[in-house]
Coordinates of C-alpha atoms in Angstrom, one line a residue:
M1 CA 28.2 -25.5 3.8
S2 CA 27.9 -26.0 7.4
S3 CA 25.0 -28.9 8.9
I4 CA 24.3 -25.8 11.5
P5 CA 20.6 -24.4 10.4
L6 CA 20.8 -20.8 10.2
S7 CA 17.9 -18.5 11.3
G8 CA 16.0 -16.4 8.3
L9 CA 17.9 -13.1 9.7
A10 CA 21.4 -14.9 9.9
K11 CA 20.7 -16.2 6.2
R12 CA 19.8 -12.5 5.1
L13 CA 22.8 -11.2 6.6
V14 CA 24.8 -13.5 4.5
A15 CA 23.0 -12.8 1.7
D16 CA 23.6 -9.3 1.7
Q17 CA 27.5 -9.8 2.6
K18 CA 27.5 -8.1 5.9
L19 CA 28.4 -11.5 7.4
D20 CA 30.4 -14.5 5.9
E21 CA 28.8 -17.8 6.2
S22 CA 31.4 -19.4 8.7
T23 CA 31.1 -15.8 10.9
A24 CA 27.2 -16.7 10.8
V25 CA 27.6 -20.1 11.7
S26 CA 29.9 -19.7 14.7
A27 CA 27.5 -16.7 15.9
T28 CA 24.7 -19.4 15.9
K29 CA 26.5 -21.7 17.8
A30 CA 27.8 -19.3 20.3
A31 CA 23.8 -17.9 20.6
Q32 CA 22.7 -21.4 20.9
R33 CA 25.3 -22.4 23.9
E34 CA 24.6 -19.1 25.5
N35 CA 20.9 -19.5 25.3
Q36 CA 20.3 -16.4 23.2
T37 CA 18.5 -15.4 20.0
F38 CA 21.1 -15.0 17.0
A39 CA 20.3 -11.3 16.9
Q40 CA 21.0 -11.0 20.4
H41 CA 24.2 -12.2 20.0
A42 CA 25.3 -10.8 17.1
V43 CA 24.8 -7.3 18.8
E44 CA 26.6 -8.0 22.1
A45 CA 29.6 -9.8 20.0
K46 CA 29.4 -6.6 18.0
L47 CA 29.1 -8.4 14.7
I48 CA 26.8 -5.6 13.4
K49 CA 25.3 -2.4 14.8
S50 CA 22.0 -3.2 16.5
R51 CA 20.5 -0.2 14.2
E52 CA 21.8 -1.6 11.0
L53 CA 20.6 -4.9 12.0
A54 CA 17.2 -3.9 12.7
S55 CA 16.9 -2.0 9.3
I56 CA 17.8 -4.4 7.5
A57 CA 15.2 -7.1 9.0
A58 CA 12.7 -4.5 8.4
S59 CA 13.6 -4.0 4.5
A60 CA 13.7 -7.5 4.3
F61 CA 10.9 -9.1 5.8
G62 CA 8.3 -6.0 5.6
S63 CA 8.2 -5.2 9.6
P64 CA 7.7 -2.0 10.7
L65 CA 10.6 -0.6 13.1
F66 CA 9.4 0.7 16.3
D67 CA 11.6 2.8 18.5
L68 CA 11.4 1.4 22.2
S69 CA 13.2 4.9 23.2
G70 CA 9.7 6.6 22.5
Y71 CA 7.5 3.7 24.2
N72 CA 5.3 4.5 27.5
F73 CA 6.2 1.6 29.6
D74 CA 3.2 1.9 31.9
L75 CA 1.2 0.0 29.2
M76 CA 3.0 -2.6 29.2
P77 CA 0.7 -5.8 30.2
K78 CA 1.9 -7.0 33.5
G79 CA 1.9 -10.5 34.3
L80 CA 0.4 -11.6 31.2
V81 CA 3.9 -13.7 30.1
D82 CA 6.1 -15.6 32.4
D83 CA 9.3 -13.7 33.0
R84 CA 11.1 -16.8 32.0
L85 CA 9.7 -17.0 28.5
I86 CA 10.5 -13.1 27.8
S87 CA 14.1 -13.9 28.8
K88 CA 14.3 -17.1 26.7
H89 CA 12.8 -16.0 23.9
F90 CA 14.4 -12.0 24.0
A91 CA 10.5 -10.9 23.4
L92 CA 8.9 -8.2 25.4
P93 CA 4.7 -8.0 25.1
L94 CA 4.1 -4.2 24.3
Y95 CA 0.5 -4.1 23.8
K96 CA -2.8 -6.2 24.1
R97 CA -6.0 -5.3 21.8
G98 CA -8.7 -7.7 22.1
N99 CA -7.2 -11.1 21.5
R100 CA -4.2 -9.9 20.2
L101 CA -0.7 -9.6 21.7
F102 CA 2.2 -7.0 20.1
V103 CA 5.2 -8.2 21.3
A104 CA 8.5 -6.4 20.8
V105 CA 11.5 -8.7 18.9
A106 CA 14.7 -8.3 17.4
D107 CA 14.0 -10.9 15.0
P108 CA 10.9 -10.9 13.2
T109 CA 11.3 -14.5 11.9
N110 CA 11.7 -16.5 15.6
L111 CA 8.5 -18.3 14.8
A112 CA 9.1 -20.3 18.1
A113 CA 9.3 -17.5 20.1
L114 CA 5.6 -16.2 19.0
D115 CA 4.1 -19.8 18.7
E116 CA 5.1 -20.2 22.7
L117 CA 3.7 -17.0 23.3
N118 CA 0.7 -17.5 21.6
F119 CA 0.5 -21.0 23.4
N120 CA 0.9 -19.8 26.9
T121 CA -1.3 -16.9 26.5
G122 CA -4.1 -18.1 24.3
L123 CA -3.4 -14.7 22.3
N124 CA -2.7 -14.1 18.8
T125 CA 0.8 -13.0 18.8
D126 CA 2.1 -9.9 16.4
A127 CA 5.9 -9.3 16.0
V128 CA 7.2 -5.7 16.8
L129 CA 10.4 -5.2 15.0
V130 CA 13.0 -3.2 17.6
E131 CA 16.3 -2.4 18.0
A132 CA 18.2 -5.5 19.6
D133 CA 20.0 -3.3 22.3
K134 CA 17.2 -1.1 23.2
L135 CA 15.5 -4.5 23.9
A136 CA 17.6 -5.8 26.1
K137 CA 18.0 -2.8 28.5
A138 CA 14.1 -2.8 28.3
I139 CA 13.9 -6.2 29.3
D140 CA 16.6 -6.0 31.7
S141 CA 14.7 -2.9 33.3
Y142 CA 11.6 -4.9 33.1
L143 CA 12.8 -8.2 35.1
S144 CA 14.7 -5.7 37.7
N145 CA 11.6 -4.1 38.5
S146 CA 9.1 -6.6 38.7
N147 CA 7.5 -6.3 42.0
D148 CA 7.3 -10.4 42.0
M149 CA 10.7 -10.5 42.9
G150 CA 10.9 -14.3 42.5
A151 CA 9.5 -14.4 38.9
G152 CA 11.6 -11.3 37.9
L153 CA 14.8 -13.1 39.0
D154 CA 14.0 -16.2 37.4
G155 CA 14.5 -14.5 34.2
M156 CA 18.3 -14.5 35.2
D157 CA 21.0 -17.0 34.2
D158 CA 20.6 -19.7 37.6
E159 CA 24.3 -20.1 37.3
D160 CA 24.6 -16.0 37.8
L161 CA 22.1 -16.0 40.6
D162 CA 22.4 -19.3 42.7
A163 CA 25.7 -20.3 42.3
L164 CA 27.7 -17.3 43.7
D165 CA 30.4 -18.1 45.9
V166 CA 30.2 -15.6 48.5
E167 CA 32.8 -15.3 51.6
G168 CA 31.6 -13.7 54.7
G169 CA 28.6 -15.0 56.4
E170 CA 28.2 -18.2 58.2
P171 CA 28.0 -21.2 55.9
D172 CA 24.8 -22.2 56.6
Q173 CA 23.3 -19.0 56.5
A174 CA 25.6 -17.0 53.7
Q175 CA 26.5 -19.7 51.2
D176 CA 23.0 -21.4 50.0
D177 CA 23.5 -22.6 47.1
N178 CA 20.3 -23.6 46.5
P179 CA 17.9 -21.5 48.6
G180 CA 14.3 -22.6 48.8
G181 CA 11.4 -21.5 50.5
D182 CA 10.4 -17.9 51.5
E183 CA 13.7 -16.7 51.2
A184 CA 14.9 -18.1 47.8
P185 CA 13.7 -14.7 45.9
V186 CA 15.5 -12.3 48.7
V187 CA 18.4 -14.3 48.3
R188 CA 18.7 -14.1 44.4
F189 CA 17.4 -10.3 44.1
V190 CA 20.3 -9.5 46.7
N191 CA 22.9 -11.4 44.3
K192 CA 21.6 -9.8 41.1
V193 CA 21.9 -6.3 42.6
L194 CA 25.4 -7.0 43.4
L195 CA 26.1 -8.7 39.9
D196 CA 24.3 -6.0 38.3
A197 CA 26.3 -3.0 40.1
I198 CA 29.6 -5.0 39.4
R199 CA 28.3 -4.8 35.4
S200 CA 27.4 -1.3 35.2
G201 CA 30.5 -0.1 36.5
A202 CA 28.9 1.2 40.0
S203 CA 30.9 2.3 42.6
D204 CA 28.2 2.1 45.8
I205 CA 24.8 0.4 46.4
H206 CA 22.5 2.2 48.5
F207 CA 19.4 -0.1 50.1
E208 CA 17.1 2.3 51.7
P209 CA 14.0 2.1 53.7
Y210 CA 11.2 4.8 54.1
E211 CA 8.3 4.8 55.1
K212 CA 5.9 3.4 52.4
A213 CA 8.7 2.8 50.2
Y214 CA 12.0 0.9 49.4
R215 CA 14.7 1.5 47.0
V216 CA 17.9 0.7 45.6
R217 CA 20.4 2.9 43.9
F218 CA 23.9 2.8 42.4
R219 CA 26.3 5.4 42.2
T220 CA 27.5 5.4 38.4
D221 CA 30.2 7.8 37.2
G222 CA 30.0 9.8 40.6
V223 CA 26.0 10.1 40.2
L224 CA 23.3 8.0 42.0
H225 CA 20.3 6.4 40.1
E226 CA 17.4 5.0 41.1
I227 CA 17.6 0.9 39.8
A228 CA 15.0 -1.0 41.7
K229 CA 12.2 -0.4 44.0
P230 CA 11.2 -3.8 45.8
P231 CA 8.1 -4.1 48.2
I232 CA 8.5 -2.4 51.6
Q233 CA 7.8 -5.3 53.3
L234 CA 10.8 -7.2 52.0
A235 CA 13.4 -4.8 53.7
P236 CA 13.9 -6.3 56.8
R237 CA 14.7 -9.5 55.0
I238 CA 17.0 -8.0 52.2
S239 CA 19.2 -6.3 55.3
A240 CA 19.2 -9.4 57.3
R241 CA 20.2 -11.0 54.1
L242 CA 23.2 -8.5 53.5
K243 CA 24.2 -8.4 57.4
V244 CA 24.5 -12.2 57.4
M245 CA 26.9 -12.1 53.9
S246 CA 28.7 -9.5 55.7
K247 CA 29.3 -11.4 59.1
M248 CA 27.3 -8.6 61.0
D249 CA 25.2 -9.2 64.2
I250 CA 22.0 -9.9 62.5
S251 CA 20.0 -9.5 66.2
E252 CA 21.7 -5.7 66.6
R253 CA 19.7 -3.2 64.6
R254 CA 20.4 -0.3 66.9
V255 CA 24.1 0.7 66.1
P256 CA 25.9 1.1 63.1
Q257 CA 27.9 -2.2 61.8
D258 CA 30.8 -2.6 59.6
G259 CA 31.3 -5.7 57.5
R260 CA 33.0 -6.8 54.2
I261 CA 31.7 -9.4 51.5
K262 CA 33.7 -11.4 49.0
M263 CA 32.2 -12.4 45.9
K264 CA 34.2 -14.9 43.4
L265 CA 32.9 -14.2 40.1
S266 CA 35.5 -17.1 38.7
K267 CA 38.6 -18.9 39.8
T268 CA 40.3 -15.8 38.6
K269 CA 38.1 -12.7 39.8
A270 CA 36.6 -11.6 42.9
I271 CA 35.4 -8.2 44.0
D272 CA 35.3 -7.3 47.6
F273 CA 32.4 -5.0 49.1
R274 CA 32.9 -3.1 52.2
V275 CA 29.5 -2.8 54.0
N276 CA 28.1 -0.6 56.8
S277 CA 24.5 -0.4 58.4
L278 CA 23.1 2.5 59.9
P279 CA 19.7 2.5 61.9
T280 CA 17.4 5.2 60.3
L281 CA 13.7 6.1 61.3
W282 CA 12.3 3.7 59.4
G283 CA 14.8 0.5 59.4
E284 CA 18.7 -0.2 58.4
K285 CA 19.8 1.6 55.5
I286 CA 22.8 -0.1 54.2
V287 CA 25.4 0.8 51.7
L288 CA 27.9 -1.1 49.7
R289 CA 31.1 0.3 48.4
I290 CA 32.5 -1.7 45.7
L291 CA 36.1 -2.4 46.0
D292 CA 37.5 -3.7 42.3
P293 CA 41.0 -5.0 42.7
S294 CA 41.2 -4.5 38.8
S295 CA 41.3 -0.7 39.7
A296 CA 44.2 -0.3 41.4
K297 CA 46.1 -2.2 38.4
L298 CA 44.8 0.4 35.8
G299 CA 48.2 1.8 35.1
I300 CA 49.1 5.4 35.1
D301 CA 48.0 6.2 32.0
A302 CA 44.6 5.0 32.4
L303 CA 43.7 7.7 35.3
G304 CA 44.4 11.0 33.0
Y305 CA 47.4 12.7 33.7
E306 CA 48.9 14.6 31.2
E307 CA 52.3 13.8 30.0
S308 CA 54.2 16.3 32.2
Q309 CA 52.2 15.7 35.3
K310 CA 52.9 12.0 34.6
K311 CA 56.4 12.4 34.1
M312 CA 56.3 14.4 37.5
Y313 CA 54.6 11.6 39.3
L314 CA 57.0 9.0 38.0
D315 CA 60.2 11.1 38.5
T316 CA 59.7 11.7 42.6
L317 CA 58.4 7.7 42.9
A318 CA 62.0 6.7 41.7
Q319 CA 63.4 9.1 44.1
P320 CA 64.6 7.1 47.5
Q321 CA 63.3 9.5 50.1
G322 CA 60.7 12.5 50.2
M323 CA 57.3 12.8 50.6
I324 CA 54.3 12.6 48.3
L325 CA 51.1 14.4 49.1
V326 CA 47.8 13.0 47.6
T327 CA 44.8 15.7 48.1
G328 CA 40.9 16.0 47.2
P329 CA 37.5 15.4 48.5
T330 CA 35.9 12.0 49.4
G331 CA 35.5 10.3 46.0
S332 CA 37.8 12.1 44.3
G333 CA 39.8 8.9 43.0
K334 CA 43.3 9.3 45.8
T335 CA 43.3 6.0 46.6
V336 CA 43.3 4.9 43.3
S337 CA 46.2 7.2 42.3
L338 CA 48.1 6.0 45.8
Y339 CA 47.5 2.2 44.6
T340 CA 48.8 3.0 41.1
G341 CA 51.9 4.5 42.7
L342 CA 52.1 1.8 45.1
N343 CA 52.0 -0.8 42.2
I344 CA 55.0 1.0 40.1
L345 CA 56.8 0.5 43.5
N346 CA 56.5 -3.1 44.4
T347 CA 59.2 -4.9 43.5
A348 CA 60.7 -7.6 45.2
E349 CA 64.0 -5.2 46.0
R350 CA 61.4 -3.1 48.1
N351 CA 59.8 -3.0 51.4
I352 CA 56.5 -1.5 51.6
S353 CA 53.6 -0.9 54.4
T354 CA 50.6 0.9 54.5
A355 CA 48.5 1.8 57.2
E356 CA 45.0 2.4 56.0
D357 CA 41.3 2.9 57.3
P358 CA 40.2 0.7 56.3
V359 CA 42.3 -1.4 53.7
E360 CA 40.1 -1.4 51.0
I361 CA 42.0 -3.1 48.3
N362 CA 44.5 -6.2 49.0
L363 CA 47.6 -6.0 47.3
E364 CA 50.2 -8.7 46.8
G365 CA 53.3 -8.4 48.1
I366 CA 52.9 -5.0 50.2
N367 CA 52.4 -5.2 54.0
Q368 CA 49.0 -3.4 54.7
V369 CA 47.8 -2.6 58.1
N370 CA 44.1 -1.8 59.0
V371 CA 44.1 1.1 62.0
N372 CA 42.1 0.1 64.8
P373 CA 41.7 3.4 67.3
K374 CA 39.6 0.9 69.6
V375 CA 42.6 -1.0 70.3
G376 CA 45.0 1.7 70.3
L377 CA 46.3 1.2 66.9
N378 CA 46.0 4.9 65.0
F379 CA 48.2 6.0 62.2
A380 CA 50.9 7.4 64.2
D381 CA 51.4 4.2 65.9
A382 CA 51.4 2.1 62.9
L383 CA 54.2 4.4 61.4
R384 CA 56.3 3.9 64.5
S385 CA 56.0 0.3 64.0
F386 CA 57.0 0.5 60.4
L387 CA 60.1 2.8 60.9
R388 CA 61.4 -0.2 62.9
Q389 CA 60.7 -2.6 60.3
D390 CA 63.3 -1.9 57.9
P391 CA 61.1 0.0 55.3
D392 CA 61.8 1.4 51.7
V393 CA 58.4 2.7 51.4
V394 CA 55.6 4.0 53.5
M395 CA 51.9 5.1 52.8
V396 CA 50.0 6.6 55.3
G397 CA 46.0 6.5 54.5
E398 CA 46.0 9.9 56.1
I399 CA 47.5 12.6 57.8
R400 CA 45.0 13.7 60.6
D401 CA 46.9 15.3 63.0
L402 CA 50.4 16.8 64.3
E403 CA 51.7 13.4 65.4
T404 CA 51.0 11.9 62.3
A405 CA 52.4 14.6 60.1
E406 CA 55.4 14.8 62.5
I407 CA 56.4 10.8 62.5
A408 CA 55.6 10.7 58.5
I409 CA 58.0 14.3 57.8
K410 CA 60.8 12.4 60.1
A411 CA 60.6 9.3 57.7
A412 CA 60.7 11.1 54.7
Q413 CA 63.7 12.9 55.9
T414 CA 65.9 9.6 57.0
G415 CA 65.7 8.1 53.7
H416 CA 62.1 6.8 53.3
L417 CA 59.8 7.1 50.7
V418 CA 56.4 8.5 52.4
L419 CA 53.1 8.8 50.6
S420 CA 49.8 9.9 52.2
T421 CA 46.8 11.9 51.5
L422 CA 45.1 15.3 53.0
H423 CA 41.4 16.6 52.8
T424 CA 42.2 19.9 51.1
N425 CA 41.1 21.7 47.9
S426 CA 44.3 22.5 46.4
A427 CA 48.1 21.6 46.2
P428 CA 48.8 25.0 48.1
E429 CA 45.9 24.9 50.9
T430 CA 47.7 21.5 51.8
L431 CA 50.9 22.9 52.5
T432 CA 49.4 26.1 54.6
R433 CA 46.9 22.7 56.2
L434 CA 50.4 21.5 57.4
M435 CA 51.6 24.9 58.9
N436 CA 48.4 25.1 60.4
M437 CA 48.7 21.7 62.1
G438 CA 51.8 23.2 63.4
V439 CA 54.6 21.5 61.5
P440 CA 57.7 23.7 61.3
T441 CA 58.2 25.7 58.0
F442 CA 61.3 24.1 57.6
N443 CA 60.4 20.3 57.7
I444 CA 57.7 20.9 55.4
A445 CA 60.2 22.9 52.4
T446 CA 62.9 20.2 53.4
S447 CA 60.9 17.1 53.3
V448 CA 57.7 17.5 51.0
S449 CA 58.4 16.5 47.3
L450 CA 55.4 16.7 45.0
I451 CA 51.5 17.5 45.7
I452 CA 48.7 15.9 43.6
A453 CA 45.6 17.7 43.9
Q454 CA 42.6 15.9 42.1
R455 CA 39.1 15.5 41.2
L456 CA 36.9 13.0 38.8
A457 CA 34.9 14.3 36.0
R458 CA 32.5 12.4 34.0
R459 CA 33.6 11.7 30.4
L460 CA 31.8 12.6 27.4
C461 CA 30.1 9.5 25.6
N462 CA 32.0 9.1 22.3
E463 CA 28.7 7.9 20.5
C464 CA 26.6 11.0 21.1
K465 CA 28.5 13.8 22.0
K466 CA 28.1 17.3 19.6
P467 CA 30.3 20.0 18.9
V468 CA 29.6 23.4 20.9
N469 CA 30.5 27.0 20.0
L470 CA 31.1 29.2 23.0
P471 CA 30.5 32.7 22.5
D472 CA 34.4 34.7 22.9
E473 CA 32.8 36.6 26.0
V474 CA 32.1 32.9 27.5
L475 CA 35.2 31.7 26.6
K476 CA 37.0 34.7 28.6
E477 CA 34.5 34.4 31.4
E478 CA 35.7 31.0 32.2
G479 CA 39.0 31.5 32.0
F480 CA 39.8 29.6 28.2
D481 CA 42.7 32.3 27.8
S482 CA 44.8 30.7 29.9
V483 CA 44.4 27.2 28.1
T484 CA 47.8 26.7 26.4
I485 CA 46.4 24.5 23.7
P486 CA 46.2 26.3 20.2
K487 CA 43.0 27.6 19.7
N488 CA 42.6 25.9 15.8
E489 CA 43.1 22.7 17.9
W490 CA 40.0 23.1 20.2
K491 CA 36.9 20.6 20.2
I492 CA 34.9 21.6 22.7
Y493 CA 31.3 19.2 22.8
Q494 CA 28.2 19.1 24.9
P495 CA 26.2 16.1 26.3
V496 CA 23.6 14.6 24.2
G497 CA 22.6 11.3 25.7
C498 CA 22.2 7.9 24.0
E499 CA 21.4 4.4 24.7
H500 CA 25.3 4.0 25.4
C501 CA 25.3 6.4 28.3
S502 CA 24.2 8.0 31.2
K503 CA 22.8 11.4 30.3
G504 CA 25.8 12.0 27.7
Y505 CA 28.8 10.7 30.0
K506 CA 30.3 7.4 29.9
G507 CA 32.9 6.4 32.6
R508 CA 35.2 9.2 34.3
V509 CA 38.6 10.9 34.3
G510 CA 41.3 12.4 36.5
V511 CA 41.6 16.0 36.6
Y512 CA 44.7 16.8 38.1
E513 CA 47.0 19.8 39.8
V514 CA 50.2 18.4 40.0
V515 CA 52.7 20.8 41.8
R516 CA 56.9 19.8 42.6
I517 CA 58.1 21.7 45.3
T518 CA 60.7 24.1 43.7
D519 CA 63.5 25.9 45.1
G520 CA 60.7 29.2 45.0
I521 CA 57.6 27.6 46.2
S522 CA 60.4 26.1 49.7
R523 CA 61.2 29.7 49.7
I524 CA 57.5 31.0 50.3
I525 CA 56.9 28.0 52.7
M526 CA 60.1 28.8 55.1
E527 CA 58.7 32.4 55.0
G528 CA 55.2 31.2 56.3
G529 CA 53.8 32.4 53.2
N530 CA 50.2 31.7 52.6
S531 CA 48.5 29.4 50.1
I532 CA 47.5 32.7 47.2
Q533 CA 51.1 33.1 47.3
I534 CA 52.0 29.6 47.0
A535 CA 49.3 29.0 44.1
D536 CA 50.6 32.6 42.3
Q537 CA 54.4 31.3 42.4
A538 CA 53.3 27.6 41.3
R539 CA 51.7 29.6 38.3
K540 CA 54.7 31.4 37.0
E541 CA 56.8 28.2 37.4
G542 CA 54.3 26.4 34.7
F543 CA 52.4 24.4 36.7
N544 CA 48.6 24.0 36.2
D545 CA 45.8 24.7 38.5
L546 CA 42.6 22.0 38.7
R547 CA 40.6 24.7 36.8
I548 CA 43.2 25.2 34.0
S549 CA 43.8 21.1 34.1
A550 CA 39.8 21.0 33.6
L551 CA 39.6 23.3 30.7
R552 CA 42.2 21.7 29.0
K553 CA 40.1 18.4 29.3
V554 CA 37.4 20.5 27.8
V555 CA 39.3 21.7 24.9
M556 CA 40.3 18.1 24.2
G557 CA 36.8 17.0 23.7
I558 CA 37.1 15.0 27.0
T559 CA 34.8 16.5 29.0
S560 CA 32.0 19.2 28.9
L561 CA 32.3 22.9 30.3
E562 CA 29.5 22.2 32.7
E563 CA 31.1 19.1 33.9
A564 CA 34.3 21.2 34.5
N565 CA 32.6 23.7 36.4
R566 CA 30.9 21.1 38.5
V567 CA 34.0 19.5 39.9
T568 CA 36.6 22.8 39.8
N569 CA 34.2 25.5 41.4
D570 CA 34.9 24.7 45.1

């Protein structure tokens, strides 16, 4: 037996053989180290499911189980319990009736929490048993949206909020490890928002001032969600803090500015933010793009390519020369696809140079150049310089004009592998776009090797997705007849929504149209054919278009028909 005392809940789990004693002791020690309750740690460490833990506690200790998902949080008594105590004891006040306070807890045996709340409020406290994961979300939401920003943030770990290593602003302004005075709540609020965005997997953060309100939104899985509404009077101070962190001119509020923040989360982990400020009617709107270097190293298997598409991409990357074009709208994952290819090519034997606007993620071993039209350095100029530096692989952020296109094609024809992007809707349209720019058809046909058109679709949540039977007429109308997967293997689901996801979706997956330039397609290009003719030929040769690729993801149970329609109905 260990000398570490087990809580009543931990003992019950051991008695019910849900945990062995050594695991329970280890979990208790870990919870103490992390300043958590045993219930909170057991669920976060996935030792037991939240619902099962709550059911066992309800049965063992005679506490009724309350479903927080049906609770109206507007009824919560505000300011009655200090936010530090809410975080410390993993407990949230739900109702006050007379001299009784009803408190949501995940462990009804945590009498120390009830006693301290009783002492601090002067009210008799009654425990209301809830599921640990739902309680964690409720507490996080309560603290995030507290109008008393200082108090709400005090519930966060001081190590997270105050000791963040932020590179960007001036040392005396931007790296205030122990902020004090009136600015402390603002500094901690901004740090908390940045950390929450990283933890939630957001791609962008929007700080938006309006006449009578100020809001903060995250873009998660391609969709914006409001996450906080700090007091409007704090808008100028929040903007000033962000501008100091990103090395902008805080005295200039009339013109847009660009900046960058580097936040070190540990000795080995750092996140970059690309920052832009925009003067609006009611103040400066500031948007941060989160640039996570790990996203460039996911590996090609994590991107969602089908086996045949992945093979075409890898085979073309292995060629010594030619051009790979990635196309799609902003936010469709083109940069990740290109960086994944560059990482595959990045060896000591190759000289790789990139021209980007701007460089989003630093890649060790690759020569990256920020184009800067203000000083005369555009994509074409950078590309010319690359060709005088003995390159093996060249990446051009975007082909925007005839000059850049001609130099890139010349490089592809003279023994270099060129990767680039265009903003078109499909692979066939990419070829006709080059023709419309004025690139000779012979040069297109002999230099372009592969085109990847792509979109990002939201993944269905594996915890709550529900099978759905679609009528045959709907399947036919939507184009499922062209899906080559046998119908008896189809698994079509629809989103539901649960505590693990956002409206039935969690994460994203790529939908791709990968077209290799074959002899048949080259012939149509040489004859000046249009995108419809090229698309027909690609279909005949077995290349799936974006619509078919999306429907294949639907019948494989990866995404929903609704989502496939959203990303492919251009």
